């Protein structure tokens, strides 16, 4: 029998727990939930039912719920040699700091998805407690589009990516870890050469803030009278928005080009145009690949997701306090902007999206085109960690 720790109790964690337990009958899960209320609710749900279920494509798969042990004790959580964190990026630092003192040299910490700049934060937190011997594996995306069906009891997987990219700290471990996680997750894990490649290959940073800004920026005051009238998110993408998304993606490709020219042996093949990434990640789930707009509109994995809204007295309004901004700007686009500044590349479209959407969420990041706003130190931009050279980014 072996134990794997999963940190998180949300949609992704439900899907991960079910997937890992279904893959290997000898595995048990330590579910680390530091938030007391969530810990109590999960433990109660597990003890009230003998099974934990995953629903995929109409089929229900079930495992014994006593193979999951809920804990709020970081020392116990750190005992597993594999620890998988499935929480929003703004919780990575908190959880890493809680586990760090108890990790051991061989601990592997996988983060799904890593978003951007995980490498700087992980080195900072682990380095401070002398845990440099741990291996950190960052995943480019969550392998599934998934939701909790019944809390502590069942997950529903709406779509599974065909493959998922991953990078490792230290990079030399990636080959072995790709094998380990391909088996655990039952999917192709594509090894990236560096964490910098992973940070730039984060497509959530383009898709989420890009769509919020371009599709919904002019609809912030609009009232949707009923839930049925709340617009879909991804499939609302039109020609104007794909233009914005495509330009943002081109700016990241330019950072890659300049960085590769400066260091000829350094390559980032995982950093591709958004259109190519959608193709690779969703494959046949996209019914029409004739344009970037069609790739969004006909992606079967995207059909049910609506724009985040908040309840108002007269209906629903777009909620700007969404992770599409509060996660994907400070742990995504801001990191990219920081990398671009270090490499010396202009990113006008990305800057414009950051400047406009950061006002909506009450943050100040860019002033006079520079990353000197008062909230930069709450992001994972390399500047926060005093990294100011391409060599430093790669190290
Ligand atoms: P979720 O909101 O369902 O779960 C969040 C969980 O994170 C909470 O349940 C809690 O366990 C934990 N958490 C949050 N703040 C915490 C804190 N301060 N301290 C400790 N724990 C904390 O989110 P999710 O849908 O599981 O998403 C997880 C990540 O996966 C996010 O980065 C999200 O953007 C990404 N993602 C999700 C999907 C999806 O389909 N669910 C798809 C792609 C990417």
Coordinates of C-alpha atoms and ligand atoms in Angstrom, one line a residue:
X1 CA 0.0 0.0 0.0
X2 CA 1.3 3.5 -0.8
X3 CA 0.0 6.9 0.3
X4 CA -0.2 10.0 -2.0
X5 CA -1.1 13.4 -0.6
X6 CA -3.6 15.6 -2.4
X7 CA -3.9 19.2 -1.2
X8 CA -7.2 20.9 -2.0
X9 CA -10.9 20.0 -1.7
X10 CA -12.4 21.7 -4.7
X11 CA -13.4 20.6 -8.2
X12 CA -10.0 19.6 -9.4
X13 CA -9.1 17.8 -6.2
X14 CA -12.3 15.7 -6.4
X15 CA -11.4 14.7 -9.9
X16 CA -7.8 14.0 -9.0
X17 CA -8.6 11.9 -6.0
X18 CA -11.1 9.7 -7.9
X19 CA -8.7 9.4 -10.9
X20 CA -5.7 8.3 -8.9
X21 CA -7.7 5.8 -6.8
X22 CA -9.3 4.3 -9.8
X23 CA -5.9 3.9 -11.5
X24 CA -4.2 1.9 -8.8
X25 CA -6.0 -0.3 -6.2
X26 CA -3.0 -0.2 -3.8
X27 CA -3.0 3.6 -3.5
X28 CA -4.5 5.5 -0.6
X29 CA -5.0 9.3 -0.4
X30 CA -4.1 11.7 2.4
X31 CA -6.3 14.6 1.7
X32 CA -4.7 17.7 3.2
X33 CA -7.3 20.4 3.9
X34 CA -6.0 23.2 6.1
X35 CA -9.3 25.1 6.1
X36 CA -11.1 23.7 9.1
X37 CA -14.6 23.9 7.8
X38 CA -13.8 22.2 4.6
X39 CA -11.9 19.5 6.5
X40 CA -14.9 18.8 8.7
X41 CA -17.4 18.7 5.8
X42 CA -15.2 16.4 3.7
X43 CA -14.6 14.0 6.6
X44 CA -18.3 13.9 7.4
X45 CA -19.2 13.3 3.7
X46 CA -16.7 10.4 3.5
X47 CA -17.9 8.7 6.7
X48 CA -21.6 8.9 5.6
X49 CA -21.0 7.0 2.3
X50 CA -18.9 3.9 1.6
X51 CA -18.0 5.0 -2.0
X52 CA -16.5 7.9 -3.8
X53 CA -17.5 8.4 -7.4
X54 CA -16.3 9.9 -10.6
X55 CA -18.7 10.4 -13.5
X56 CA -17.1 10.5 -17.0
X57 CA -19.1 10.5 -20.3
X58 CA -22.2 9.2 -18.6
X59 CA -20.4 6.3 -16.8
X60 CA -20.0 6.2 -13.0
X61 CA -16.8 4.7 -11.5
X62 CA -16.6 4.1 -7.8
X63 CA -13.9 3.5 -5.2
X64 CA -14.1 2.7 -1.5
X65 CA -14.3 6.0 0.5
X66 CA -12.2 4.6 3.3
X67 CA -9.2 4.8 0.9
X68 CA -9.3 8.6 1.5
X69 CA -8.0 10.0 4.9
X70 CA -8.7 13.7 5.6
X71 CA -6.0 15.5 7.5
X72 CA -5.3 19.1 8.6
X73 CA -1.9 18.2 9.9
X74 CA 0.9 19.4 7.6
X75 CA 3.4 17.0 9.2
X76 CA 1.2 14.0 8.2
X77 CA 0.5 15.5 4.8
X78 CA 4.2 15.8 4.1
X79 CA 4.8 12.1 4.9
X80 CA 3.8 10.9 1.4
X81 CA 6.7 10.9 -1.1
X82 CA 4.3 12.3 -3.7
X83 CA 2.3 15.4 -2.9
X84 CA -0.2 16.9 -5.4
X85 CA -1.5 20.3 -5.0
X86 CA -4.8 21.3 -6.8
X87 CA -5.6 24.7 -5.5
X88 CA -5.8 28.2 -7.1
X89 CA -2.3 29.8 -7.5
X90 CA -3.0 32.3 -4.7
X91 CA -3.0 29.3 -2.2
X92 CA 0.2 27.7 -3.5
X93 CA 2.4 29.8 -1.2
X94 CA 0.3 29.2 1.9
X95 CA 0.3 25.5 1.5
X96 CA 3.9 25.2 0.5
X97 CA 4.9 27.2 3.6
X98 CA 2.8 24.9 5.8
X99 CA 4.4 21.7 4.4
X100 CA 7.9 23.0 3.8
X101 CA 9.4 22.3 7.3
X102 CA 8.2 18.6 7.2
X103 CA 9.3 17.7 3.7
X104 CA 12.2 15.4 3.1
X105 CA 14.9 15.3 0.4
X106 CA 13.0 12.9 -1.8
X107 CA 9.6 14.6 -1.6
X108 CA 8.0 15.4 -5.0
X109 CA 5.5 18.2 -5.0
X110 CA 3.3 18.4 -8.1
X111 CA 1.2 21.5 -8.7
X112 CA -1.7 21.3 -11.1
X113 CA -1.9 23.7 -12.7
X114 CA 1.2 25.6 -11.9
X115 CA 0.2 28.8 -13.6
X116 CA 3.3 31.1 -14.0
X117 CA 6.2 32.0 -11.7
X118 CA 5.8 28.9 -9.4
X119 CA 9.6 28.3 -9.8
X120 CA 10.5 31.6 -8.1
X121 CA 8.0 31.2 -5.3
X122 CA 8.9 27.5 -4.6
X123 CA 12.6 28.2 -4.6
X124 CA 12.0 31.1 -2.2
X125 CA 9.8 29.2 0.3
X126 CA 11.7 25.8 0.1
X127 CA 15.1 27.5 0.1
X128 CA 14.3 29.5 3.3
X129 CA 13.9 26.2 5.3
X130 CA 16.7 24.4 3.5
X131 CA 14.5 22.1 1.5
X132 CA 16.3 22.5 -1.8
X133 CA 16.4 18.7 -2.2
X134 CA 12.7 18.5 -3.0
X135 CA 11.5 18.1 -6.6
X136 CA 8.8 20.5 -7.8
X137 CA 6.7 19.5 -10.8
X138 CA 4.5 22.1 -12.4
X139 CA 1.7 21.2 -14.8
X140 CA 0.8 23.5 -17.7
X141 CA -2.9 22.9 -17.2
X142 CA -5.4 20.9 -15.1
X143 CA -5.9 17.7 -17.1
X144 CA -9.7 17.9 -16.8
X145 CA -12.6 20.3 -17.1
X146 CA -14.4 19.1 -13.9
X147 CA -16.8 20.0 -11.2
X148 CA -17.9 18.7 -7.8
X149 CA -21.1 16.8 -8.3
X150 CA -21.7 16.1 -4.6
X151 CA -19.2 17.5 -2.1
X152 CA -17.0 14.8 -0.6
X153 CA -18.7 12.1 -2.6
X154 CA -18.5 12.6 -6.3
X155 CA -16.9 14.5 -9.2
X156 CA -18.0 15.0 -12.8
X157 CA -15.4 15.2 -15.5
X158 CA -16.7 17.1 -18.5
X159 CA -13.6 16.9 -20.6
X160 CA -10.1 15.4 -20.5
X161 CA -7.1 17.0 -22.2
X162 CA -5.3 14.7 -24.7
X163 CA -1.9 15.6 -23.2
X164 CA -0.5 17.9 -20.6
X165 CA 2.9 19.6 -20.5
X166 CA 5.0 19.7 -17.3
X167 CA 8.3 21.1 -16.1
X168 CA 10.5 20.3 -13.2
X169 CA 12.8 21.9 -10.6
X170 CA 15.5 20.6 -10.9
X171 CA 15.0 20.1 -14.7
X172 CA 17.1 16.9 -14.8
X173 CA 14.3 15.0 -13.0
X174 CA 11.7 15.7 -15.6
X175 CA 12.1 12.5 -17.7
X176 CA 11.5 10.3 -14.7
X177 CA 8.7 12.4 -13.3
X178 CA 6.9 12.4 -16.7
X179 CA 6.8 8.6 -16.5
X180 CA 5.5 8.6 -12.9
X181 CA 2.7 11.1 -13.5
X182 CA 1.7 9.7 -16.9
X183 CA 1.0 6.4 -15.1
X184 CA -0.7 8.1 -12.1
X185 CA -3.0 10.3 -14.3
X186 CA -3.4 7.9 -17.2
X187 CA -2.4 10.6 -19.8
X188 CA 0.5 11.7 -21.8
X189 CA 2.7 14.0 -19.7
X190 CA 4.9 16.0 -22.1
X191 CA 8.2 17.0 -20.5
X192 CA 9.1 20.7 -20.9
X193 CA 12.8 21.7 -20.7
X194 CA 12.4 24.4 -18.1
X195 CA 10.1 26.1 -15.7
X196 CA 10.4 29.3 -17.8
X197 CA 8.9 27.4 -20.7
X198 CA 6.1 26.4 -18.4
X199 CA 5.4 29.9 -17.2
X200 CA 5.2 31.2 -20.8
X201 CA 3.2 28.2 -22.0
X202 CA 0.4 29.0 -19.5
X203 CA -2.5 29.6 -21.8
X204 CA -5.0 30.4 -19.0
X205 CA -3.3 33.8 -18.7
X206 CA -4.3 34.6 -22.3
X207 CA -7.7 33.0 -22.5
X208 CA -9.3 34.2 -19.2
X209 CA -8.2 37.8 -18.8
X210 CA -8.3 38.2 -22.6
X211 CA -12.0 37.1 -22.8
X212 CA -13.0 39.0 -19.7
X213 CA -11.5 42.2 -21.1
X214 CA -12.5 41.9 -24.8
X215 CA -15.9 40.2 -24.6
X216 CA -17.2 41.4 -21.2
X217 CA -15.4 44.7 -20.6
X218 CA -18.3 46.5 -22.2
X219 CA -20.9 44.4 -20.5
X220 CA -19.9 45.0 -16.9
X221 CA -23.0 47.1 -16.2
X222 CA -25.4 44.8 -18.0
X223 CA -28.1 42.9 -16.0
X224 CA -28.9 39.4 -17.0
X225 CA -32.5 38.9 -15.6
X226 CA -32.3 35.2 -15.1
X227 CA -29.5 32.5 -14.8
X228 CA -30.6 31.2 -18.2
X229 CA -29.7 34.6 -19.8
X230 CA -26.1 34.6 -18.4
X231 CA -23.9 34.4 -21.5
X232 CA -21.5 31.5 -22.0
X233 CA -17.8 32.4 -21.4
X234 CA -15.5 30.6 -23.9
X235 CA -18.0 30.3 -26.8
X236 CA -18.8 34.0 -26.7
X237 CA -15.4 34.6 -28.3
X238 CA -15.9 36.6 -31.6
X239 CA -13.5 37.9 -34.3
X240 CA -12.6 41.0 -32.3
X241 CA -11.6 38.9 -29.2
X242 CA -9.6 36.3 -31.2
X243 CA -7.6 39.3 -32.5
X244 CA -6.8 40.3 -29.0
X245 CA -6.0 36.7 -27.9
X246 CA -3.9 36.1 -31.0
X247 CA -1.9 39.3 -30.5
X248 CA -1.3 38.4 -26.8
X249 CA -0.1 35.0 -27.9
X250 CA 2.2 36.5 -30.6
X251 CA 3.7 38.7 -27.9
X252 CA 4.6 35.7 -25.8
X253 CA 6.1 34.0 -28.9
X254 CA 8.2 37.1 -29.4
X255 CA 9.6 36.8 -25.8
X256 CA 10.4 33.1 -26.6
X257 CA 12.2 34.1 -29.9
X258 CA 14.3 36.8 -28.3
X259 CA 15.2 34.6 -25.3
X260 CA 16.2 31.7 -27.6
X261 CA 18.3 34.0 -29.8
X262 CA 20.2 35.3 -26.7
X263 CA 20.9 31.8 -25.4
X264 CA 21.3 29.5 -28.4
X265 CA 21.2 26.2 -26.6
X266 CA 18.0 27.1 -24.8
X267 CA 14.8 26.0 -26.4
X268 CA 11.1 26.3 -25.4
X269 CA 9.2 24.1 -27.8
X270 CA 6.2 23.9 -25.5
X271 CA 5.5 27.7 -26.0
X272 CA 3.2 27.7 -29.1
X273 CA 0.5 29.9 -30.5
X274 CA -2.9 29.6 -28.7
X275 CA -4.5 28.0 -31.7
X276 CA -1.8 25.2 -31.8
X277 CA -2.2 24.7 -28.1
X278 CA -6.0 24.3 -28.4
X279 CA -5.5 21.8 -31.2
X280 CA -3.1 19.7 -29.2
X281 CA -5.0 19.9 -25.9
X282 CA -8.5 19.2 -27.2
X283 CA -8.0 17.4 -30.5
X284 CA -11.3 16.0 -31.8
X285 CA -13.3 17.7 -29.2
X286 CA -13.0 20.8 -31.4
X287 CA -15.5 20.2 -34.3
X288 CA -14.3 23.1 -36.5
X289 CA -10.7 24.1 -36.6
X290 CA -10.9 26.5 -39.5
X291 CA -10.3 29.7 -37.4
X292 CA -9.3 30.5 -33.8
X293 CA -12.9 31.8 -33.2
X294 CA -14.3 28.5 -34.4
X295 CA -11.9 26.6 -32.2
X296 CA -13.4 28.3 -29.2
X297 CA -17.0 28.2 -30.4
X298 CA -17.0 24.5 -31.4
X299 CA -14.9 23.1 -28.5
X300 CA -17.2 20.6 -26.9
X301 CA -15.2 21.0 -23.6
X302 CA -16.2 24.7 -23.5
X303 CA -19.9 24.5 -24.1
X304 CA -21.3 24.7 -20.6
X305 CA -19.1 27.3 -18.9
X306 CA -20.8 30.7 -18.3
X307 CA -19.2 34.0 -17.5
X308 CA -18.9 34.4 -13.7
X309 CA -21.7 36.5 -12.3
X310 CA -22.8 37.9 -9.0
X311 CA -26.4 38.2 -7.8
X312 CA -27.9 41.7 -8.0
X313 CA -31.4 42.9 -6.9
X314 CA -32.6 42.8 -10.5
X315 CA -30.8 39.7 -11.8
X316 CA -27.1 38.9 -12.4
X317 CA -24.1 41.0 -13.3
X318 CA -20.6 40.0 -14.5
X319 CA -18.4 39.4 -11.4
X320 CA -15.0 40.9 -11.9
X321 CA -13.8 39.4 -8.6
X322 CA -13.2 36.1 -10.5
X323 CA -10.2 33.9 -10.6
X324 CA -10.1 34.6 -14.3
X325 CA -8.6 37.9 -13.1
X326 CA -7.5 37.5 -9.5
X327 CA -5.5 34.3 -10.4
X328 CA -4.6 34.7 -14.0
X329 CA -3.3 38.3 -13.7
X330 CA -1.0 38.2 -10.7
X331 CA 0.1 34.5 -11.3
X332 CA 0.0 34.7 -15.1
X333 CA 0.1 37.8 -17.2
X334 CA 2.1 39.8 -14.6
X335 CA 4.8 37.1 -14.6
X336 CA 4.9 37.2 -18.4
X337 CA 5.1 41.0 -18.3
X338 CA 8.0 40.7 -15.8
X339 CA 9.8 38.1 -18.0
X340 CA 9.3 40.4 -21.0
X341 CA 10.8 43.3 -19.1
X342 CA 13.8 41.2 -18.2
X343 CA 14.3 40.0 -21.8
X344 CA 13.7 43.5 -23.2
X345 CA 10.5 42.8 -25.2
X346 CA 7.5 45.1 -25.6
X347 CA 4.1 43.6 -24.9
X348 CA 1.5 46.3 -25.7
X349 CA -1.6 44.1 -25.9
X350 CA -0.8 42.3 -22.7
X351 CA -0.1 45.6 -21.0
X352 CA -3.4 47.0 -22.1
X353 CA -5.3 44.0 -20.8
X354 CA -3.4 44.1 -17.4
X355 CA -3.9 47.9 -17.1
X356 CA -7.6 47.8 -17.8
X357 CA -8.6 44.7 -15.8
X358 CA -6.4 45.5 -12.8
X359 CA -8.5 48.6 -12.3
X360 CA -11.6 46.4 -12.1
X361 CA -10.1 44.4 -9.3
X362 CA -8.7 47.4 -7.5
X363 CA -5.0 46.6 -8.1
X364 CA -2.1 48.7 -9.4
X365 CA 0.6 46.8 -11.2
X366 CA 1.9 48.8 -14.1
X367 CA 2.7 52.5 -13.9
X368 CA 4.2 54.4 -16.8
X369 CA 4.7 51.1 -18.6
X370 CA 6.8 49.7 -15.8
X371 CA 6.1 47.0 -13.1
X372 CA 6.3 49.4 -10.2
X373 CA 2.7 49.5 -9.1
X374 CA 1.9 49.2 -5.3
X375 CA 0.6 45.6 -5.7
X376 CA 3.5 44.0 -7.7
X377 CA 4.9 42.5 -4.5
X378 CA 1.7 40.3 -4.1
X379 CA 2.3 38.7 -7.5
X380 CA 4.8 36.1 -8.8
X381 CA 6.5 38.5 -11.2
X382 CA 10.3 37.7 -11.2
X383 CA 10.9 41.3 -10.1
X384 CA 9.4 40.4 -6.7
X385 CA 12.1 37.9 -6.3
X386 CA 14.8 40.3 -7.5
X387 CA 15.5 38.3 -10.7
X388 CA 16.7 40.7 -13.4
X389 CA 18.5 38.7 -16.0
X390 CA 17.6 35.9 -18.5
X391 CA 20.2 33.7 -16.8
X392 CA 18.4 34.3 -13.5
X393 CA 15.1 33.4 -15.0
X394 CA 16.4 30.1 -16.2
X395 CA 18.4 29.2 -13.1
Ligands
LIG1 P1 -12.0 25.2 -6.4 O1 -12.5 26.6 -6.2 O2 -13.1 24.2 -6.7 O3 -11.2 24.7 -5.2 C1 -10.3 25.5 -4.5 C2 -9.8 24.7 -3.3 O4 -8.5 25.3 -3.0 C3 -10.7 24.9 -2.1 O5 -11.7 24.0 -2.0 C4 -9.6 24.7 -0.9 O6 -9.5 23.4 -0.7 C5 -8.3 25.2 -1.6 N1 -8.0 26.6 -1.1 C6 -8.4 27.8 -1.6 N2 -7.8 28.8 -0.9 C7 -7.1 28.2 0.1 C8 -6.3 28.7 1.1 N3 -6.1 30.0 1.3 N4 -5.6 27.8 1.9 C9 -5.8 26.4 1.7 N5 -6.5 25.9 0.7 C10 -7.2 26.8 -0.1 O7 -11.0 25.3 -7.6 P2 -10.7 24.1 -8.7 O8 -11.8 24.2 -9.7 O9 -10.4 22.8 -8.1 O10 -9.4 24.7 -9.4 C11 -8.1 24.5 -8.9 C12 -7.1 25.1 -9.9 O11 -7.4 24.4 -11.2 C13 -7.3 26.6 -10.2 O12 -6.1 27.1 -10.5 C14 -8.2 26.6 -11.4 O13 -8.0 27.8 -12.1 C15 -7.6 25.4 -12.2 N6 -8.5 24.9 -13.2 C16 -9.7 24.3 -12.9 C17 -10.5 23.7 -13.9 C18 -11.8 23.1 -13.6 O14 -12.4 22.6 -14.5 N7 -12.2 23.0 -12.3 C19 -10.0 23.7 -15.2 C20 -8.8 24.3 -15.5 C21 -8.0 24.9 -14.5

